[in-house]
Short mmCIF file of C-alpha atoms in Angstrom, two decimals:
data_model
loop_
_atom_site.label_atom_id
_atom_site.label_comp_id
_atom_site.label_asym_id
_atom_site.label_seq_id
_atom_site.Cartn_x
_atom_site.Cartn_y
_atom_site.Cartn_z
CA MET L 1 -22.93 -7.15 -19.25
CA THR L 2 -21.36 -5.38 -16.57
CA ASN L 3 -20.56 -1.41 -16.18
CA ALA L 4 -18.26 -1.68 -13.71
CA HIS L 5 -14.93 -0.50 -14.56
CA ARG L 6 -11.54 0.25 -12.79
CA ALA L 7 -11.08 4.14 -11.26
CA PRO L 8 -9.09 6.00 -13.54
CA HIS L 9 -5.28 5.84 -12.30
CA PRO L 10 -2.95 9.29 -12.39
CA HIS L 11 0.04 7.45 -14.05
CA GLY L 12 -1.74 4.86 -15.98
CA ASP L 13 -2.63 1.03 -15.31
CA PRO L 14 -0.11 0.00 -13.13
CA SER L 15 -0.56 -3.41 -14.68
CA SER L 16 0.99 -1.93 -17.95
CA THR L 17 4.09 -3.23 -19.39
CA THR L 18 5.18 0.35 -19.89
CA HIS L 19 4.60 1.88 -16.89
CA PRO L 20 6.63 5.01 -17.27
CA LEU L 21 8.00 4.88 -13.66
CA LEU L 22 9.19 1.35 -14.01
CA HIS L 23 12.51 0.32 -15.35
CA PRO L 24 11.90 -1.94 -18.15
CA HIS L 25 14.29 -4.41 -17.53
CA PRO L 26 15.15 -4.12 -13.86
CA ALA L 27 17.81 -6.60 -12.68
CA ARG L 28 15.89 -6.46 -9.03
CA ILE L 29 13.30 -5.24 -7.97
CA ALA L 30 12.67 -3.70 -3.72
CA PHE L 31 8.80 -4.19 -3.04
CA PHE L 32 7.45 -2.49 0.33
CA ASP L 33 4.16 -3.18 2.01
CA VAL L 34 3.70 0.35 3.64
CA ASP L 35 1.15 0.64 6.47
CA HIS L 36 3.64 0.09 9.46
CA THR L 37 6.37 -1.05 7.36
CA LEU L 38 7.01 2.51 5.31
CA THR L 39 4.11 4.44 7.52
CA THR L 40 3.95 5.06 11.23
CA VAL L 41 0.20 4.88 11.05
CA THR L 42 -2.68 2.81 9.38
CA THR L 43 -3.33 4.68 6.34
CA PRO L 44 -7.14 3.50 5.93
CA ALA L 45 -7.81 3.88 9.27
CA LEU L 46 -6.25 7.92 9.40
CA PHE L 47 -7.82 8.31 5.55
CA TRP L 48 -11.40 7.44 6.64
CA GLU L 49 -11.23 10.02 9.78
CA TYR L 50 -10.11 12.47 7.29
CA TRP L 51 -13.00 11.71 4.85
CA SER L 52 -15.27 11.28 7.36
CA THR L 53 -14.69 14.60 9.15
CA ALA L 54 -13.39 16.81 6.39
CA ALA L 55 -15.74 19.37 5.44
CA ARG L 56 -15.83 18.92 1.56
CA THR L 57 -16.13 15.31 2.06
CA ALA L 58 -18.25 14.54 5.65
CA PRO L 59 -21.52 14.45 3.85
CA LEU L 60 -20.38 11.64 1.76
CA ALA L 61 -19.57 9.30 4.65
CA ALA L 62 -22.79 10.40 6.62
CA GLY L 63 -24.16 7.23 8.37
CA ARG L 64 -21.15 4.83 7.57
CA ALA L 65 -18.80 3.33 9.88
CA LEU L 66 -15.17 1.30 9.99
CA PRO L 67 -15.82 -2.57 9.97
CA THR L 68 -14.87 -3.88 13.19
CA ALA L 69 -12.16 -6.29 13.38
CA ALA L 70 -13.96 -8.92 15.50
CA GLY L 71 -14.82 -12.34 13.24
CA ALA L 72 -14.28 -11.28 9.58
CA ALA L 73 -10.68 -11.98 7.84
CA ARG L 74 -8.48 -9.28 7.16
CA GLU L 75 -9.42 -9.65 3.01
CA GLU L 76 -13.25 -9.43 3.67
CA ARG L 77 -12.72 -6.23 6.40
CA ASN L 78 -10.22 -4.72 3.12
CA ARG L 79 -13.81 -5.15 0.52
CA ASP L 80 -15.97 -3.43 3.38
CA TYR L 81 -13.90 -0.90 3.88
CA TYR L 82 -13.83 -0.18 0.39
CA ARG L 83 -17.58 -0.63 0.28
CA LEU L 84 -17.58 2.83 2.55
CA PHE L 85 -17.09 4.78 -0.70
CA ALA L 86 -19.62 3.53 -3.00
CA GLY L 87 -21.49 6.18 -4.63
CA VAL L 88 -18.16 8.32 -4.45
CA SER L 89 -16.88 10.61 -7.13
CA ALA L 90 -13.38 8.31 -8.23
CA THR L 91 -12.00 11.86 -9.09
CA GLU L 92 -13.49 13.42 -5.96
CA LEU L 93 -11.46 10.31 -3.92
CA ARG L 94 -8.28 10.94 -5.73
CA ARG L 95 -8.28 14.89 -4.84
CA ALA L 96 -9.16 13.84 -1.23
CA GLY L 97 -6.11 11.71 -1.00
CA ALA L 98 -3.68 14.30 -2.66
CA ARG L 99 -4.86 16.63 0.40
CA TRP L 100 -4.69 13.99 3.10
CA TYR L 101 -1.61 13.17 2.19
CA ALA L 102 -0.13 17.02 2.15
CA GLY L 103 -1.28 16.98 5.85
CA PHE L 104 0.16 13.24 6.93
CA ARG L 105 3.32 14.61 5.32
CA ALA L 106 3.38 17.42 7.28
CA THR L 107 3.01 15.63 10.76
CA ALA L 108 6.20 14.88 12.78
CA GLN L 109 6.77 11.62 12.33
CA PRO L 110 5.25 10.12 8.98
CA PHE L 111 7.69 7.49 8.42
CA LEU L 112 9.56 4.85 9.94
CA PRO L 113 13.02 6.18 9.80
CA ALA L 114 15.35 2.81 9.21
CA PRO L 115 12.69 1.51 6.38
CA LEU L 116 12.82 4.79 4.65
CA ALA L 117 16.37 4.59 4.81
CA ALA L 118 16.47 1.39 2.85
CA LEU L 119 14.00 2.78 0.23
CA ARG L 120 16.44 4.91 -0.75
CA ALA L 121 18.82 3.12 -0.49
CA HIS L 122 17.58 1.32 -3.29
CA ARG L 123 16.37 3.97 -5.37
CA ALA L 124 20.27 5.22 -5.13
CA ALA L 125 21.18 2.02 -6.09
CA GLY L 126 18.68 2.01 -9.18
CA ASP L 127 16.34 -0.18 -7.95
CA PRO L 128 12.81 0.23 -9.05
CA VAL L 129 10.53 0.10 -5.70
CA VAL L 130 7.35 -0.91 -5.71
CA LEU L 131 4.43 -0.19 -3.02
CA VAL L 132 1.98 -3.23 -2.21
CA SER L 133 -0.67 -2.24 0.20
CA GLY L 134 -4.60 -2.61 0.32
CA ALA L 135 -4.12 1.03 1.21
CA PRO L 136 -6.55 3.37 -0.62
CA ARG L 137 -4.80 4.27 -3.85
CA ALA L 138 -5.63 7.76 -3.09
CA CYS L 139 -3.06 7.97 -0.50
CA LEU L 140 -0.54 5.63 -2.08
CA LEU L 141 -0.03 7.38 -5.24
CA PRO L 142 1.02 10.68 -3.61
CA LEU L 143 3.47 9.11 -1.46
CA ALA L 144 4.24 6.97 -3.98
CA ARG L 145 5.38 10.13 -5.73
CA ASP L 146 6.75 11.53 -3.07
CA LEU L 147 9.30 8.87 -2.07
CA GLY L 148 9.81 8.10 -5.67
CA ALA L 149 8.59 4.58 -6.02
CA GLY L 150 7.93 3.50 -9.51
CA LEU L 151 4.96 1.48 -9.34
CA VAL L 152 1.81 1.12 -7.23
CA LEU L 153 0.22 -2.69 -6.67
CA GLY L 154 -2.89 -1.60 -4.63
CA CYS L 155 -6.83 -2.60 -4.57
CA GLU L 156 -8.70 -1.54 -8.07
CA GLN L 157 -11.77 0.18 -7.51
CA LEU L 158 -14.74 -0.36 -9.70
CA THR L 159 -16.59 2.20 -11.44
CA ASP L 160 -20.20 2.71 -12.62
CA GLY L 161 -19.31 4.10 -15.96
CA ARG L 162 -19.84 7.59 -15.11
CA GLY L 163 -17.10 7.59 -12.72
CA ARG L 164 -18.20 6.71 -9.33
CA LEU L 165 -17.58 4.02 -7.23
CA THR L 166 -19.47 0.63 -6.76
CA GLY L 167 -17.68 0.07 -3.77
CA GLU L 168 -16.39 -2.90 -4.99
CA ILE L 169 -13.01 -4.18 -5.70
CA THR L 170 -11.44 -6.57 -8.04
CA ARG L 171 -9.06 -8.21 -5.02
CA PRO L 172 -7.94 -7.17 -1.56
CA MET L 173 -4.20 -6.44 -1.99
CA ILE L 174 -3.77 -8.91 1.23
CA GLY L 175 -1.57 -11.81 1.87
CA ALA L 176 -0.87 -13.92 -0.97
CA ALA L 177 -2.45 -11.49 -3.47
CA LYS L 178 0.57 -9.35 -2.77
CA ALA L 179 3.01 -12.10 -3.59
CA ASP L 180 1.00 -12.79 -6.60
CA ALA L 181 0.98 -9.13 -8.16
CA ALA L 182 4.70 -9.33 -7.50
CA ALA L 183 5.41 -12.20 -9.11
CA GLU L 184 3.12 -11.00 -12.22
CA VAL L 185 5.58 -8.00 -12.11
CA MET L 186 8.64 -9.70 -11.91
CA ALA L 187 7.79 -12.00 -14.90
CA ARG L 188 6.57 -8.93 -16.85
CA HIS L 189 10.15 -7.02 -16.54
CA GLY L 190 12.41 -9.96 -16.28
CA ALA L 191 13.28 -9.63 -12.36
CA ASP L 192 14.64 -12.64 -10.51
CA PRO L 193 12.86 -13.13 -7.60
CA ALA L 194 16.11 -14.23 -5.93
CA ASN L 195 17.27 -10.83 -6.61
CA CYS L 196 14.65 -8.94 -5.43
CA HIS L 197 13.72 -7.51 -2.01
CA ALA L 198 11.05 -7.14 -0.06
CA TYR L 199 9.38 -5.65 3.25
CA GLY L 200 6.63 -6.19 5.45
CA ASP L 201 5.57 -6.07 8.95
CA HIS L 202 2.70 -8.46 9.77
CA SER L 203 2.22 -12.22 9.35
CA SER L 204 -0.16 -11.61 5.99
CA ASP L 205 3.35 -10.61 4.13
CA LEU L 206 4.68 -13.65 4.53
CA PRO L 207 4.19 -15.26 1.10
CA LEU L 208 5.39 -11.89 -0.25
CA LEU L 209 8.68 -12.05 1.72
CA ARG L 210 8.92 -15.78 0.73
CA LEU L 211 8.68 -15.06 -2.53
CA CYS L 212 12.05 -12.62 -2.57
CA GLY L 213 15.41 -13.59 -1.95
CA HIS L 214 16.18 -10.88 0.16
CA PRO L 215 13.15 -10.60 2.60
CA THR L 216 13.30 -7.99 5.69
CA VAL L 217 10.93 -7.96 8.68
CA VAL L 218 9.90 -4.27 10.12
CA GLY L 219 8.96 -4.69 13.72
CA ASP L 220 8.07 -7.44 16.21
CA ASP L 221 5.55 -8.97 14.91
CA PRO L 222 5.60 -13.11 16.49
CA ALA L 223 5.09 -15.12 13.29
CA LEU L 224 7.88 -12.66 11.22
CA ALA L 225 10.03 -12.51 14.19
CA GLY L 226 10.36 -16.56 13.89
CA HIS L 227 11.00 -16.78 10.43
CA ALA L 228 13.88 -13.93 10.49
CA ALA L 229 15.37 -15.66 13.32
CA ARG L 230 15.06 -19.51 11.65
CA ASP L 231 15.74 -18.31 7.98
CA GLY L 232 18.39 -15.41 8.58
CA TRP L 233 16.26 -12.54 7.36
CA GLN L 234 17.17 -9.11 7.76
CA TRP L 235 15.22 -7.29 10.43
CA LEU L 236 14.77 -3.37 10.72
CA PRO L 237 12.86 -1.86 14.03
CA GLY L 238 8.92 -0.90 13.56
CA VAL L 239 6.62 1.58 15.32
CA GLU L 240 7.01 -0.77 18.06
CA ARG L 241 10.71 0.54 18.79
CA LEU L 242 9.51 4.09 17.89
CA VAL L 243 6.83 4.10 20.70
CA ARG L 244 9.16 2.79 23.22
CA ILE L 245 11.86 5.60 22.59
CA HIS L 246 9.31 8.55 22.69
CA LYS L 247 8.07 7.23 25.79
#
């Protein structure tokens, strides 16, 4: 028998059919990847930089470093990332995420203008907005509250029963896992995938984009650009365009 548990979720269990922020019977749902789809930054890396240098949390990060990208699948790098937080109080991580987000939100350009406008348009139309990301939930939850997203589909971190993280997750929210999680939400709430929208910036978002009847590519990923051109998908400018504008 294991003593591992999911880390507490401030909004309740995000897999619940009675999640308070998600309409019980939406006609359509808008699913958004986060890093470089909504945000201008890679959230896990930026949060680790904050966590490993902030006075209150730096001692907890001593001797640990971000996993390198060389020779490892994105899913395994995602698991390695969460192992950096082994032994950390889930409550402290959540509080650190809120402090980090306050600083991030105050930066000059936290979000990409076009995808942010699309998210707000969905909200104005009454569409529930769901964030689907492998980024830390500690960062995603304050972001979701700020932008009015009703649900976060992310990595479930496990605790040891005393409220401390084991460093393991149930599954990386990468690639096909995003589509699987989105499909579960659609089925649970009776939404037709053909009516739903999805936004992503990386080829790993393809399963999610293909699942929904209205996919939108954000940025200039070559694989996604090919699909957009061939299949008539929508396109929005991403971080590449933002960089060119500010040069």
